[in-house]
Amino acid sequence: MPTIVFVSPKGGVGKTTAALLLASELARAAPVTVVDADPNHPIAAWGKGAALPANLSILADVDEDTIIDRIEEAAARTPFVIVDLEGTAAKIVLLAVSQADLVVIPMQGSQLDAEQASRAIRVLKQHEKMTGRAVPYGVLLTRTSPIIRTRTMGHIQSGLLDAGVPVFDTQLNEREAFRAVFSFQQTLEDLDPREVSNLDKAQANAEWFAAEVIERLRAARAGSETPTATSNVGAA
Ligand SMILES: Nc1ncnc2c1ncn2[C@@H]1O[C@H](COP(=O)(O)OP(=O)(O)OP(=O)(O)O)[C@@H](O)[C@H]1O
Ligand SMILES: [Mg+2]
């Protein structure tokens, strides 16, 4: 069952926010486990105060020694597993990536962040060299303005695409509602629109992101099945 891992060696780019938004969206339709592998346990802390949706479980008891087993156990139990890591390039990242069906690399729109995203991509390439398996991934632009497309952002986005780096069509906009999820310890769905501005827009944004993740998982699965299909044709 699909495991989606959020990776970025840079702190504060929106990994935890994007991971929790995705988990809550998917949990509206199917059971999800979040493996909170950040030693500060931001998602577990959120879950302690939140009225947790029935479909959402959070596992925080993980470290380098246990992460592979924990992800495997979670994947056997729930259709979706989402892994949130701290902002580092430590060994635990490589271990989590080894279990991933899709890696999401959140990135904010500055040149510095683009360099950090390249470091994350290098980790994926390193993993591919070690194991012979290429993990599908996509860069997710985060905290972007819903109104204006800055020149820096446009430049970075086209630079990534020119370099053959897959970039999510959906960007996570800068929204108060995405911060409110943590401060009110509620899911986006449960927040009160009278207390949080543009909640409907934030909800739509999170839905698009989740839909694109599903689409990319499907595409990755179809891609990985292609060689078998070709060899069947060859054998026929
Ligand atoms: N799309 C967004 N809109 C508004 N605020 C955001 C958004 N994404 C992240 N933030 C805010 O930015 C800060 C950092 O976000 P977050 O904790 O998700 O990043 P992170 O990559 O998980 O950080 P770390 O590396 O420390 O784990 C938080 O205060 C969060 O509320
Ligand atoms: Mg985090």
Coordinates of C-alpha atoms and ligand atoms in Angstrom, one line a residue:
M1 CA 0.0 0.0 0.0
P2 CA 1.4 3.4 -0.9
T3 CA 3.9 5.0 1.4
I4 CA 4.5 8.7 0.8
V5 CA 7.6 10.3 2.4
F6 CA 8.2 14.0 2.9
V7 CA 11.9 14.9 2.5
S8 CA 13.9 18.1 2.7
P9 CA 17.2 18.7 4.3
K10 CA 16.1 22.2 4.9
G11 CA 14.0 23.0 8.0
G12 CA 10.8 25.0 7.9
V13 CA 9.8 24.4 4.2
G14 CA 6.4 23.0 5.1
K15 CA 7.0 19.3 5.3
T16 CA 5.0 18.7 8.4
T17 CA 2.2 21.0 7.2
A18 CA 1.9 19.3 3.8
A19 CA 2.2 15.8 5.4
L20 CA -0.6 16.5 7.8
L21 CA -2.9 18.1 5.2
L22 CA -2.4 15.1 2.9
A23 CA -3.0 12.7 5.7
S24 CA -6.2 14.4 6.7
E25 CA -7.5 14.6 3.2
L26 CA -6.8 10.9 2.4
A27 CA -8.3 10.0 5.8
R28 CA -11.7 11.3 4.6
A29 CA -11.9 8.3 2.3
A30 CA -9.5 5.6 3.7
P31 CA -7.4 4.7 6.7
V32 CA -4.1 6.4 7.0
T33 CA -1.1 6.1 9.3
V34 CA 1.2 9.0 9.8
V35 CA 4.7 7.9 10.9
D36 CA 6.0 11.0 12.7
A37 CA 9.7 10.4 12.5
D38 CA 10.7 13.9 13.6
P39 CA 12.2 13.7 17.1
N40 CA 10.2 16.8 18.0
H41 CA 7.0 14.9 17.1
P42 CA 4.9 17.8 15.7
I43 CA 2.2 15.6 14.3
A44 CA 1.9 13.4 17.4
A45 CA 1.6 16.6 19.5
W46 CA -1.1 17.9 17.2
G47 CA -2.9 14.5 17.5
K48 CA -2.9 14.6 21.3
G49 CA -5.1 17.7 21.3
A50 CA -7.1 17.0 18.2
A51 CA -10.3 15.1 17.8
L52 CA -8.6 12.6 15.6
P53 CA -10.6 11.4 12.6
A54 CA -11.4 7.8 12.9
N55 CA -9.3 6.9 9.9
L56 CA -6.2 8.6 11.1
S57 CA -3.6 7.0 13.3
I58 CA -0.3 8.5 14.3
L59 CA 2.9 6.6 15.2
A60 CA 5.7 8.5 16.8
D61 CA 7.8 5.8 18.4
V62 CA 10.4 5.6 15.6
D63 CA 14.1 6.0 15.2
E64 CA 16.8 4.9 12.7
D65 CA 16.7 1.3 14.1
T66 CA 12.9 0.9 13.9
I67 CA 11.7 3.1 11.0
I68 CA 11.7 0.3 8.3
D69 CA 9.8 -2.1 10.5
R70 CA 7.3 0.6 11.6
I71 CA 6.6 1.6 8.0
E72 CA 6.1 -2.0 7.0
E73 CA 3.7 -2.6 9.9
A74 CA 1.8 0.5 9.1
A75 CA 1.6 -0.4 5.4
A76 CA 0.2 -3.8 6.3
R77 CA -2.5 -2.1 8.5
T78 CA -3.7 0.9 6.5
P79 CA -3.9 1.7 2.8
F80 CA -1.9 4.8 3.1
V81 CA 1.3 5.6 5.1
I82 CA 2.7 9.1 5.3
V83 CA 6.1 9.7 6.8
D84 CA 7.2 13.1 8.1
L85 CA 10.9 13.5 8.8
E86 CA 12.9 16.3 10.4
G87 CA 14.8 18.7 8.1
T88 CA 18.1 16.8 7.8
A89 CA 19.9 14.6 5.3
A90 CA 20.6 11.9 8.0
K91 CA 20.6 8.2 7.5
I92 CA 16.9 7.9 8.7
V93 CA 15.9 9.8 5.5
L94 CA 17.6 7.2 3.3
L95 CA 15.9 4.4 5.3
A96 CA 12.5 6.0 4.9
V97 CA 13.1 6.7 1.2
S98 CA 13.8 3.0 0.7
Q99 CA 10.2 2.3 1.7
A100 CA 8.6 5.1 -0.4
D101 CA 6.3 4.8 -3.3
L102 CA 6.4 8.5 -3.7
V103 CA 8.7 11.2 -2.2
V104 CA 7.4 14.7 -1.9
I105 CA 10.1 17.4 -1.6
P106 CA 8.5 20.6 -0.3
M107 CA 10.3 23.8 -1.3
Q108 CA 9.7 27.5 -0.9
G109 CA 10.4 29.9 -3.7
S110 CA 13.9 31.1 -3.1
Q111 CA 17.2 30.2 -4.8
L112 CA 18.4 28.9 -1.5
D113 CA 15.5 26.6 -1.2
A114 CA 16.1 25.3 -4.7
E115 CA 19.6 24.4 -3.7
Q116 CA 18.3 22.5 -0.7
A117 CA 15.8 20.7 -3.0
S118 CA 18.7 19.6 -5.2
R119 CA 20.3 18.1 -2.1
A120 CA 17.1 16.1 -1.4
I121 CA 17.1 14.9 -5.1
R122 CA 20.8 13.9 -4.7
V123 CA 19.7 11.7 -1.7
L124 CA 17.2 10.0 -4.0
K125 CA 19.8 9.4 -6.7
Q126 CA 22.2 8.0 -4.1
H127 CA 19.4 5.7 -3.0
E128 CA 18.8 4.6 -6.6
K129 CA 22.5 3.8 -7.0
M130 CA 22.6 1.8 -3.9
T131 CA 19.5 -0.2 -4.6
G132 CA 18.8 0.0 -8.3
R133 CA 15.3 1.3 -7.6
A134 CA 14.3 4.8 -8.7
V135 CA 11.8 6.3 -6.3
P136 CA 9.2 8.5 -8.0
Y137 CA 9.2 12.0 -6.5
G138 CA 7.9 15.5 -7.0
V139 CA 8.9 18.9 -5.8
L140 CA 6.0 20.7 -4.1
L141 CA 6.2 24.5 -4.1
T142 CA 4.9 25.7 -0.7
R143 CA 3.8 28.9 0.9
T144 CA 3.3 30.5 -2.5
S145 CA 1.1 33.5 -3.0
P146 CA -2.4 32.6 -4.2
I147 CA -2.6 36.0 -6.0
I148 CA 0.7 36.8 -7.5
R149 CA 3.3 34.6 -9.2
T150 CA 6.6 36.1 -8.3
R151 CA 9.4 36.3 -10.9
T152 CA 11.7 34.3 -8.6
M153 CA 9.1 31.5 -8.3
G154 CA 8.5 31.4 -12.0
H155 CA 12.3 31.3 -12.6
I156 CA 12.8 28.5 -10.1
Q157 CA 9.9 26.5 -11.4
S158 CA 11.0 26.7 -15.1
G159 CA 14.6 25.9 -14.0
L160 CA 13.4 22.7 -12.3
L161 CA 11.3 21.7 -15.2
D162 CA 14.1 22.4 -17.7
A163 CA 16.4 20.2 -15.5
G164 CA 13.8 17.4 -15.8
V165 CA 12.8 17.6 -12.2
P166 CA 9.1 16.7 -11.7
V167 CA 7.2 19.5 -10.0
F168 CA 3.7 19.2 -8.7
D169 CA 1.2 21.3 -10.7
T170 CA -0.5 22.1 -7.4
Q171 CA 1.3 24.6 -5.1
L172 CA 0.5 24.9 -1.4
N173 CA -0.4 28.5 -1.0
E174 CA 0.4 30.6 2.0
R175 CA -2.8 30.3 4.0
E176 CA -3.7 31.2 7.5
A177 CA -5.9 28.1 7.6
F178 CA -2.8 25.9 7.2
R179 CA -1.3 27.4 10.4
A180 CA -4.7 27.3 12.2
V181 CA -4.7 23.5 11.8
F182 CA -1.8 23.4 14.2
S183 CA -2.8 26.2 16.5
F184 CA -6.4 25.0 16.9
Q185 CA -5.3 21.3 16.8
Q186 CA -8.1 20.5 14.3
T187 CA -8.3 19.2 10.8
L188 CA -8.9 21.6 8.0
E189 CA -12.4 20.1 7.7
D190 CA -13.2 20.8 11.4
L191 CA -12.0 24.4 11.5
D192 CA -14.6 27.1 11.9
P193 CA -14.9 29.3 8.8
R194 CA -15.9 32.2 11.1
E195 CA -12.6 32.0 12.8
V196 CA -10.3 31.3 9.9
S197 CA -10.2 33.4 6.7
N198 CA -10.4 31.8 3.3
L199 CA -10.9 28.4 4.8
D200 CA -12.8 27.2 1.7
K201 CA -9.9 28.1 -0.6
A202 CA -7.4 26.3 1.7
Q203 CA -9.6 23.2 1.7
A204 CA -9.8 23.3 -2.1
N205 CA -6.0 23.7 -2.2
A206 CA -5.5 20.7 0.1
E207 CA -7.9 18.6 -1.9
W208 CA -6.1 19.3 -5.2
F209 CA -2.8 18.4 -3.6
A210 CA -4.2 15.1 -2.4
A211 CA -5.8 14.4 -5.8
E212 CA -2.5 15.0 -7.5
V213 CA -0.6 12.7 -5.1
I214 CA -3.1 9.9 -6.0
E215 CA -2.6 10.7 -9.7
R216 CA 1.1 10.6 -9.4
L217 CA 1.0 7.3 -7.4
R218 CA -1.2 5.8 -10.2
A219 CA 1.2 7.1 -12.9
A220 CA 4.2 5.7 -11.0
R221 CA 2.5 2.3 -10.6
A222 CA 1.5 2.2 -14.3
G223 CA 5.1 3.2 -15.2
S224 CA 6.6 0.4 -13.0
E225 CA 4.3 -2.1 -14.6
T226 CA 5.1 -1.1 -18.2
P227 CA 8.2 -3.4 -18.5
T228 CA 6.2 -6.4 -17.5
A229 CA 3.5 -5.5 -20.1
T230 CA 6.2 -5.1 -22.8
S231 CA 7.8 -8.4 -21.9
N232 CA 4.4 -10.1 -22.2
V233 CA 4.0 -8.7 -25.6
G234 CA 7.5 -9.9 -26.5
A235 CA 6.7 -13.4 -25.2
A236 CA 3.4 -13.6 -27.1
Ligands
LIG1 N1 1.3 26.7 3.2 C1 1.5 27.3 4.4 N2 0.8 28.4 4.7 C2 1.0 29.1 5.9 N3 1.9 28.7 6.7 C3 2.7 27.6 6.5 C4 2.5 26.9 5.3 N4 3.4 25.9 5.3 C5 4.1 26.0 6.4 N5 3.7 27.0 7.1 C6 4.2 27.5 8.4 O1 5.7 27.5 8.3 C7 6.3 27.0 9.5 C8 7.2 25.8 9.0 O2 6.3 24.8 8.5 P1 6.5 23.2 8.8 O3 6.7 23.0 10.3 O4 5.4 22.5 8.1 O5 7.9 23.0 8.1 P2 8.8 21.7 8.2 O6 9.5 21.6 6.8 O7 8.1 20.5 8.6 O8 9.9 22.2 9.3 P3 10.9 21.3 10.1 O9 12.0 21.0 9.1 O10 11.3 22.1 11.2 O11 10.2 20.0 10.5 C9 5.2 26.7 10.4 O12 5.0 27.7 11.3 C10 4.0 26.5 9.5 O13 2.8 26.8 10.2
MG2 MG 8.5 19.3 10.2

